mmCIF file of C-alpha atoms and ligand atoms in Angstrom:
data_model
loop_
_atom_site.group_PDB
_atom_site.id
_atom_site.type_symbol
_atom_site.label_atom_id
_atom_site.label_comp_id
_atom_site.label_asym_id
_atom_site.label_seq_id
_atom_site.Cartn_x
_atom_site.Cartn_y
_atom_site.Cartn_z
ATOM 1 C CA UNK E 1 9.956 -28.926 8.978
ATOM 2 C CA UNK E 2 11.934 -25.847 8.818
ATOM 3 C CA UNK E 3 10.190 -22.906 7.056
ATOM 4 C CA UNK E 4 11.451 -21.888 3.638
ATOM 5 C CA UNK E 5 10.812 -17.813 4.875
ATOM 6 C CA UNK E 6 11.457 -16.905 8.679
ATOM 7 C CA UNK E 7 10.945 -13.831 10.103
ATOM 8 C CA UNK E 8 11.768 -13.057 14.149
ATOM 9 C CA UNK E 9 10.845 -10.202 15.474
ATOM 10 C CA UNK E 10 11.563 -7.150 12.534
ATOM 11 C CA UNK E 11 11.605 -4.127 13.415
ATOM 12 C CA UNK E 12 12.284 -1.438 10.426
ATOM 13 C CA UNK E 13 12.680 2.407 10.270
ATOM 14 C CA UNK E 14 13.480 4.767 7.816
ATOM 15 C CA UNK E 15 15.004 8.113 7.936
ATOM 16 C CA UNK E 16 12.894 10.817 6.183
ATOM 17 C CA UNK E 17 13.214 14.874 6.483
ATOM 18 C CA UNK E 18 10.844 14.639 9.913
ATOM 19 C CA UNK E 19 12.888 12.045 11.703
ATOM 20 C CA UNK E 20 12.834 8.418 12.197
ATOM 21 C CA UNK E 21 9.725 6.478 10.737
ATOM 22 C CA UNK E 22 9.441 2.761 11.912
ATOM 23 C CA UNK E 23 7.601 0.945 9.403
ATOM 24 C CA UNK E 24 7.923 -2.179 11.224
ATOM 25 C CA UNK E 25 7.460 -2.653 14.708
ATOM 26 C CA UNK E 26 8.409 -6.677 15.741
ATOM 27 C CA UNK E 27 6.480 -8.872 12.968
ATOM 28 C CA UNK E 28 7.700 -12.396 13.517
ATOM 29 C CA UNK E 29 6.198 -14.751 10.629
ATOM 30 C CA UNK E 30 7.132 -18.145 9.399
ATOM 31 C CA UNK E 31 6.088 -19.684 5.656
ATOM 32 C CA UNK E 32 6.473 -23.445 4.628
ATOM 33 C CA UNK E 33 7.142 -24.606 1.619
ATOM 34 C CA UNK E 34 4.328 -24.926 -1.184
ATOM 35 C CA UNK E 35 2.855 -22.354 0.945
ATOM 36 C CA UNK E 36 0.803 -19.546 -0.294
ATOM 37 C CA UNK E 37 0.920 -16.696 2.384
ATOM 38 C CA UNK E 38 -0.762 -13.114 1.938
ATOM 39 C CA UNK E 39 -0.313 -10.081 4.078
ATOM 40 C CA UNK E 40 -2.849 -7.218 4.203
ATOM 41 C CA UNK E 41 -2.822 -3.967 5.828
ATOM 42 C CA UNK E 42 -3.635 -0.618 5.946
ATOM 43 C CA UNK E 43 -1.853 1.496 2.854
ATOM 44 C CA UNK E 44 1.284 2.725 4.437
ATOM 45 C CA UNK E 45 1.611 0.106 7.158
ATOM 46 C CA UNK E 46 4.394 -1.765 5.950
ATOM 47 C CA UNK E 47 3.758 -4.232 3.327
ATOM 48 C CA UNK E 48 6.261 -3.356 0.798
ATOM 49 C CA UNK E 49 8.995 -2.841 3.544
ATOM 50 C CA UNK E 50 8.232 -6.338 4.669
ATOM 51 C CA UNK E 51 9.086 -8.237 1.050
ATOM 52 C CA UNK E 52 12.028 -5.949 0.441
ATOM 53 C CA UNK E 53 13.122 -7.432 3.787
ATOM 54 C CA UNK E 54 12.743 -11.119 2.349
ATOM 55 C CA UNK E 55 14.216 -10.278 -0.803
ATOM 56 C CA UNK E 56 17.414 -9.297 0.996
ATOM 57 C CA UNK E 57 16.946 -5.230 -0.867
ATOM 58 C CA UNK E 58 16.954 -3.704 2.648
ATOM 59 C CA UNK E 59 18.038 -5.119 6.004
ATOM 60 C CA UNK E 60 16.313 -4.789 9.441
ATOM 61 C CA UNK E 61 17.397 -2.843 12.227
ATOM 62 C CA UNK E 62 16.998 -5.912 14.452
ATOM 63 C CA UNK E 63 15.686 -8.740 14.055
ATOM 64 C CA UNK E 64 16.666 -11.905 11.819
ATOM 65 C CA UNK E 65 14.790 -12.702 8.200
ATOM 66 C CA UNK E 66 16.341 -16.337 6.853
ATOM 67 C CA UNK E 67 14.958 -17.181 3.257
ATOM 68 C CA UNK E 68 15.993 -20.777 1.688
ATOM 69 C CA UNK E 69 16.151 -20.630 -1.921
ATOM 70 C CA UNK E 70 16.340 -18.091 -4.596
ATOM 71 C CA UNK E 71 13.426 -15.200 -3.954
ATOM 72 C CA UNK E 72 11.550 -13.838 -7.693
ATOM 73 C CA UNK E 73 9.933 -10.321 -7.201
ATOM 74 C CA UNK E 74 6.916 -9.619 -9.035
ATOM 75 C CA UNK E 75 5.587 -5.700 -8.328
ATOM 76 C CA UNK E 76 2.401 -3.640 -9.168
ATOM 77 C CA UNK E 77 3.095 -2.650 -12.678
ATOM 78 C CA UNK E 78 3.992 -5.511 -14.995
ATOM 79 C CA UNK E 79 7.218 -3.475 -15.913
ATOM 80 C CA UNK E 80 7.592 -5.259 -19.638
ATOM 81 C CA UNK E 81 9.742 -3.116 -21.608
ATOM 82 C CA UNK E 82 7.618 -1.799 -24.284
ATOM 83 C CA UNK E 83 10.313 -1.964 -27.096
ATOM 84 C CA UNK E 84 11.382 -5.931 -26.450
ATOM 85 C CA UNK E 85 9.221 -8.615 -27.468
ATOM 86 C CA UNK E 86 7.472 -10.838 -25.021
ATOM 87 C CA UNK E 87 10.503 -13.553 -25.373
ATOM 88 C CA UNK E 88 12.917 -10.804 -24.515
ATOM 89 C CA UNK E 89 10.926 -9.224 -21.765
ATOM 90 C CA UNK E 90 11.010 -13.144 -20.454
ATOM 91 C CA UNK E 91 14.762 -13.649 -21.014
ATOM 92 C CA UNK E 92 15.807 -10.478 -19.220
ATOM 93 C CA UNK E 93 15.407 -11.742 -15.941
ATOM 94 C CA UNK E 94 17.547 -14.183 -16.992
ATOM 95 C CA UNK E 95 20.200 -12.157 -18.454
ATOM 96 C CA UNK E 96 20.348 -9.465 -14.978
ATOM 97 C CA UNK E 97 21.353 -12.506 -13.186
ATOM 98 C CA UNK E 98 23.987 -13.724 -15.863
ATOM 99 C CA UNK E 99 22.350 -16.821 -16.669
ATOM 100 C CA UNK E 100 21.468 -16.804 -19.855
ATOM 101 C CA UNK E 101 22.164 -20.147 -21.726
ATOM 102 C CA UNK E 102 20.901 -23.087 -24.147
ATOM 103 C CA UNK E 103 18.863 -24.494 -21.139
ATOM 104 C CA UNK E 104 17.094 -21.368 -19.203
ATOM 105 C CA UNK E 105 16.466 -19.937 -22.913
ATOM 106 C CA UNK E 106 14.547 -23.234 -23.607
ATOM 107 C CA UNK E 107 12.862 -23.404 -20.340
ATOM 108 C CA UNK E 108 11.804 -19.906 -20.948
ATOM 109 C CA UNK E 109 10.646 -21.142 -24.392
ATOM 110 C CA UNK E 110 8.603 -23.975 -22.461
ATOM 111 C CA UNK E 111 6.713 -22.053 -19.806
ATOM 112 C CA UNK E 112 5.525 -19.087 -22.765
ATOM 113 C CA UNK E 113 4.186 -22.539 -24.369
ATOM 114 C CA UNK E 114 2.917 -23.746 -21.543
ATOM 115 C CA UNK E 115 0.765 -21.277 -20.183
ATOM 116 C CA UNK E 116 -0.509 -19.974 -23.712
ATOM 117 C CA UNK E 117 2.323 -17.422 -24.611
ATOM 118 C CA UNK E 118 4.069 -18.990 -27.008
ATOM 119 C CA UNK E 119 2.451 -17.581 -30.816
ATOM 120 C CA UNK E 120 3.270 -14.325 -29.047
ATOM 121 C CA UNK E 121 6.961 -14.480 -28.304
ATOM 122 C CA UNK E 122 7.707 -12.118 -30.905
ATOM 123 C CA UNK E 123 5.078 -9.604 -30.141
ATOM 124 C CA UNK E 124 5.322 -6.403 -28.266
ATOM 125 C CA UNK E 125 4.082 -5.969 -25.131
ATOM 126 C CA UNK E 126 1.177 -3.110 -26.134
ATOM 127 C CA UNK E 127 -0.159 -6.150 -28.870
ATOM 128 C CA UNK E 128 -0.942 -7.923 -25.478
ATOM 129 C CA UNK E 129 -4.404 -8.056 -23.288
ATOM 130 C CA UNK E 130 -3.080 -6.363 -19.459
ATOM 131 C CA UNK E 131 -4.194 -9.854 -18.120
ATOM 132 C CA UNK E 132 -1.668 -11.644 -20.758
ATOM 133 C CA UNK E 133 0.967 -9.128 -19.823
ATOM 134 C CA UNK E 134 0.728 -9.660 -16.463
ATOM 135 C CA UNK E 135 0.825 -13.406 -17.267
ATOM 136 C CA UNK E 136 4.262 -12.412 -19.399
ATOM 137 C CA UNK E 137 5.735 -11.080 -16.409
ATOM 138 C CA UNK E 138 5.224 -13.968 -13.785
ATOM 139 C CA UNK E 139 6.772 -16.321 -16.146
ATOM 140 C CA UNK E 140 9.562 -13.494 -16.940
ATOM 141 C CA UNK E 141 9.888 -14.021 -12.929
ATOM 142 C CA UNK E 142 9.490 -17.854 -13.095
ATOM 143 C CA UNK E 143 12.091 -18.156 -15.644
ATOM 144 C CA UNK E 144 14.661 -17.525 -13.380
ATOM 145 C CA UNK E 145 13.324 -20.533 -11.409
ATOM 146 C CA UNK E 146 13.040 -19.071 -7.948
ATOM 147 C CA UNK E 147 12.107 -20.792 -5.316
ATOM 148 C CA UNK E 148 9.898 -18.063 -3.364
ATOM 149 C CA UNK E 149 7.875 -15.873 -5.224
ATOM 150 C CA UNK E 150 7.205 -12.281 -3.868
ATOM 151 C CA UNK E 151 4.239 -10.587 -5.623
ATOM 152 C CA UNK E 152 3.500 -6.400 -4.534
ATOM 153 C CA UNK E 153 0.428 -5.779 -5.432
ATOM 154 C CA UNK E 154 0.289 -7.422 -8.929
ATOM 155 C CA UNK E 155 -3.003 -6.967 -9.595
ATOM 156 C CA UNK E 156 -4.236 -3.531 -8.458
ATOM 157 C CA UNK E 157 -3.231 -1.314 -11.925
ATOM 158 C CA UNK E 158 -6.320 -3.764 -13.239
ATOM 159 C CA UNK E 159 -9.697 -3.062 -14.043
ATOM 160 C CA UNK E 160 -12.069 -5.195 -11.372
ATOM 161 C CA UNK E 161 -12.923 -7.816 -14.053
ATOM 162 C CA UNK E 162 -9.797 -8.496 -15.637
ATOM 163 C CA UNK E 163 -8.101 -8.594 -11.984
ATOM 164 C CA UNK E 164 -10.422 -11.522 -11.605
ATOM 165 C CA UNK E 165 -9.383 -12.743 -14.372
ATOM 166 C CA UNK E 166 -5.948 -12.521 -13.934
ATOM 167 C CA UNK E 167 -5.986 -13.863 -10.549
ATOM 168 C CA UNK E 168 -7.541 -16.911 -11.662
ATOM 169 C CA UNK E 169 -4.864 -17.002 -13.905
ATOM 170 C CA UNK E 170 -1.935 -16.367 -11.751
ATOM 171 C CA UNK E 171 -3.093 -18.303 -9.001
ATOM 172 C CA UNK E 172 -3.843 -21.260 -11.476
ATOM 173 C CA UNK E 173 0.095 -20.925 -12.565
ATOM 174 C CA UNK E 174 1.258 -20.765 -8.577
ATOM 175 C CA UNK E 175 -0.448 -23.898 -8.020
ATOM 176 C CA UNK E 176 0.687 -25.640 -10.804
ATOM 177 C CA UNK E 177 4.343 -24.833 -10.295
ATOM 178 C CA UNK E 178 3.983 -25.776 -6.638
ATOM 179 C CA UNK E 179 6.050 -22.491 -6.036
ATOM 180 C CA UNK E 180 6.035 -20.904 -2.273
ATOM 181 C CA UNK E 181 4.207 -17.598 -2.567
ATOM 182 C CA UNK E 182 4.237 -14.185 -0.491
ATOM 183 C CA UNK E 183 1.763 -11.440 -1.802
ATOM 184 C CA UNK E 184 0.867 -8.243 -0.897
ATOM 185 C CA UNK E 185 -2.339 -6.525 -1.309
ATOM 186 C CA UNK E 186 -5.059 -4.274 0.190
ATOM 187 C CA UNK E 187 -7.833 -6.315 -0.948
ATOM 188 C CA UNK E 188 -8.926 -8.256 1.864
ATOM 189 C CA UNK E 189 -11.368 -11.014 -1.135
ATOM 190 C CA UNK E 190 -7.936 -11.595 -3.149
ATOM 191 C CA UNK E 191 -5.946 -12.217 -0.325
ATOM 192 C CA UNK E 192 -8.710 -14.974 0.910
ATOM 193 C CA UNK E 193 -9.356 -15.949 -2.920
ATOM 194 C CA UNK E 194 -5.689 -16.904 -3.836
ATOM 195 C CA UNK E 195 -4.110 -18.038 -0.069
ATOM 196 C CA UNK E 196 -3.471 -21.068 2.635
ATOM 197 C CA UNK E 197 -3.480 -18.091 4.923
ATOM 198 C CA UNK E 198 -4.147 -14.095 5.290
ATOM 199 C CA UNK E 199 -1.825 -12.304 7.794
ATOM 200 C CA UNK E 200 -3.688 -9.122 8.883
ATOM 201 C CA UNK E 201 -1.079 -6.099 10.080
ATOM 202 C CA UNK E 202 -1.740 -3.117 12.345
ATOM 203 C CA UNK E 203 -1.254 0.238 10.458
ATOM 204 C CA UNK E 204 2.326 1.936 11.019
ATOM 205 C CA UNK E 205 4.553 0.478 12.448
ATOM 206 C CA UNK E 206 3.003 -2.798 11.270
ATOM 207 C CA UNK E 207 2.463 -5.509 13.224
ATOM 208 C CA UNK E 208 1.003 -9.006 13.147
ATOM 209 C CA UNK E 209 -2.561 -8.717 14.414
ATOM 210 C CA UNK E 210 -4.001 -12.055 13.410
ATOM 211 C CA UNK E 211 -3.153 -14.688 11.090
ATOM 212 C CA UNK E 212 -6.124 -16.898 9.592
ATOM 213 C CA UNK E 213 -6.000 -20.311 7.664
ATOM 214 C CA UNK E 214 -8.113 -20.209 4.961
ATOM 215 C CA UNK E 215 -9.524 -23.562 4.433
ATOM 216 C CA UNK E 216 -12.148 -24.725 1.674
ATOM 217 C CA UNK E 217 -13.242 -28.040 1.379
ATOM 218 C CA UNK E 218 -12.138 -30.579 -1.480
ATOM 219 C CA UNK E 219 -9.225 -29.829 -4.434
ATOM 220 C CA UNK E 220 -7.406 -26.677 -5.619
ATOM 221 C CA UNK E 221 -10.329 -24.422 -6.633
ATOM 222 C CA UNK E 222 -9.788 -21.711 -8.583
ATOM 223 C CA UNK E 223 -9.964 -17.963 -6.817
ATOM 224 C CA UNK E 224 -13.282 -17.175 -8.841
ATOM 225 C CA UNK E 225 -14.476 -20.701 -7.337
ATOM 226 C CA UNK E 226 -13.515 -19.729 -3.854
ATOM 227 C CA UNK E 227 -15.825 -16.472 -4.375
ATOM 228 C CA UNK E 228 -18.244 -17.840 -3.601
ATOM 229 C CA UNK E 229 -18.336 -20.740 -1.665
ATOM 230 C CA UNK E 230 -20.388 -19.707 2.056
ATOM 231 C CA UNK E 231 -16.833 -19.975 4.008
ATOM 232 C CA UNK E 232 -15.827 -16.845 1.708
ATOM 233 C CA UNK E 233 -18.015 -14.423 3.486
ATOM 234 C CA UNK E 234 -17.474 -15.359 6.614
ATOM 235 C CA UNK E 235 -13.806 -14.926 6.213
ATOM 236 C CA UNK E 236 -14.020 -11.395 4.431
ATOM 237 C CA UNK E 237 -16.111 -10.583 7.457
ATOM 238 C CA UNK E 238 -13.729 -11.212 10.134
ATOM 239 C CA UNK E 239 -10.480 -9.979 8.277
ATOM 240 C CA UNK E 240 -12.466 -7.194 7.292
ATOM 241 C CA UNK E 241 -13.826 -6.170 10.963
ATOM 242 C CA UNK E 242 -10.136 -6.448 12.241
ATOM 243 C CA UNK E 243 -8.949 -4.008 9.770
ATOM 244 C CA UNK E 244 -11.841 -1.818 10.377
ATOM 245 C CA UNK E 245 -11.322 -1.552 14.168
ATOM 246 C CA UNK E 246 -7.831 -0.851 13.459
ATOM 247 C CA UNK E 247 -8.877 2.328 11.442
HETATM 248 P P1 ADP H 301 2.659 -0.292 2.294
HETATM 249 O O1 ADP H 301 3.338 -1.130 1.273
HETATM 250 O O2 ADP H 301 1.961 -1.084 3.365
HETATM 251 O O3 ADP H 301 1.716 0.703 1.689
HETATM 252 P P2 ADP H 301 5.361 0.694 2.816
HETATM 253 O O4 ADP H 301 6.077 -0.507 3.323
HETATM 254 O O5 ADP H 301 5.638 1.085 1.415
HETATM 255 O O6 ADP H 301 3.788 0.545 3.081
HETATM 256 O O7 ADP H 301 5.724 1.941 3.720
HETATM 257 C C1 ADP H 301 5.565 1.931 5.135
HETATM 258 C C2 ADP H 301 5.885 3.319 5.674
HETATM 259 O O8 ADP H 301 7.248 3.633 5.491
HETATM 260 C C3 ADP H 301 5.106 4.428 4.982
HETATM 261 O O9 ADP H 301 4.728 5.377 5.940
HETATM 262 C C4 ADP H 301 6.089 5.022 4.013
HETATM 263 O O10 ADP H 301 5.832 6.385 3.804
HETATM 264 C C5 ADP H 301 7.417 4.802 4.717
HETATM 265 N N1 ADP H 301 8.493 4.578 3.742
HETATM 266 C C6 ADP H 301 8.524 3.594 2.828
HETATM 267 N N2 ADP H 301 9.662 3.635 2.105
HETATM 268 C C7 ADP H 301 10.366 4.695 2.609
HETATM 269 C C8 ADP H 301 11.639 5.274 2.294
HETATM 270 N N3 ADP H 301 12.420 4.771 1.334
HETATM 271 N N4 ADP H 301 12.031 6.353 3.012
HETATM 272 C C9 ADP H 301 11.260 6.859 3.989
HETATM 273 N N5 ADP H 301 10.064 6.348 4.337
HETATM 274 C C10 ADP H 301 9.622 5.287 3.661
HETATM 275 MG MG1 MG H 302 3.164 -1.090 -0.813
#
């Protein structure tokens, strides 16, 4: 089957002050559909470059990035707008892309219900837990019904326990939707927590330096659940050995 994301061989640079900076140095990286891919690195490597590459904001020097389907991008801060209610931080996704209507307005309407937002439509976002915010603003980005979901570090502005909580959460939502998934992150137990498999970069320029499936026995178990199963160590310890000799 084709893959729904296809990178072959990106390269990147950017012009600063001091010259040319390339920020991605030949990463070639397929993802299938229903897939749930995450990509850790070194801060600085490249990450962020890398989804603004799928989501079509910058193009590569060389290289060719084909994406099937509509992309939703999700970043670090859950960048609500304080003075709109939760309903109209959901529908503005919606309305940016001119497609606001009787139908997307009620499927926004279902997935606040759905996944426990719904008595809080009319609130503000500051009334709101940061878990249930960052809950508001995946299904502002799922409203839009994308087809490929692009998270940037979602959960790192979080305190440790409620980014546990919240990836339980977010990942539980992922699953249930079905939806392909890229993420982003620098922590090597999230990545392995939430993914079908953890692509490991070189610092800058970034690079692919291993890719591992991450398999657990039986049914969808949540990210807290995958903590600690005795795969989950074993994992950390080899993703986190590459990234250490790459220091
Ligand atoms: P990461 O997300 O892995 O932390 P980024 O993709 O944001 O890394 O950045 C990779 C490298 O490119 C960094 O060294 C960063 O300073 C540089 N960079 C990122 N964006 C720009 C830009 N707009 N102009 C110049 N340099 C940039
Ligand atoms: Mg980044």
């Amino acid at each position: 089957m084709k893959p729904i994301v296809e990178l072959q061989d990106i390269y990147m640079n950017y012009h600063s002050k001091d010259g040319e900076v390339c920020a991605v140095g030949g990463v070639s990286l397929p993802v299938s559909a229903g897939e749930f891919v995450s990509i850790v690195g070194p801060s600085g490597c490249g990450k962020s470059t890398i989804l603004s590459l799928i989501a079509g904001l910058i193009s590569p020097v060389s290289g060719s990035v084909s994406v099937d389907g509509r992309v939703g991008y999700m970043f670090q801060r859950d960048q609500l707008f304080p003075w709109r209610t939760i309903l109209n931080n959901v529908l503005f996704g919606l309305e940016i892309q001119k497609n606001k209507n009787a139908d997307t307005v009620a499927y926004a309407h279902h997935m606040l219900e759905k996944y426990g937002l719904g008595d809080f439509r009319n609130h503000r976002p500051r009334e709101l837990s940061g878990g249930m915010r960052q809950r508001a603003a995946l299904i502002r980005t799922l409203a839009t019904r994308p087809k490929i979901l692009l998270l940037d570090e979602p959960f790192s502005a979080l305190d440790y326990q409620t980014r546990l909580a919240v990836s339980d959460d977010i990942g539980g939502i992922i699953a249930a939707e079905g939806i392909t998934t890229i993420l982003v992150t620098h922590d090597i137990s999230e990545a392995i927590a939430l993914s079908d498999r953890v692509v490991v970069l070189t610092k800058r320029p970034a690079t692919v330096r291993n890719i591992h499936k991450i398999q657990f026995d039986g049914d969808y178990q949540s990210p807290t659940a995958r903590r600690k199963l005795p795969q989950f160590p074993e994992y950390f310890n080899k993703i986190w050995k590459e990234m250490k000799d790459d220091g």
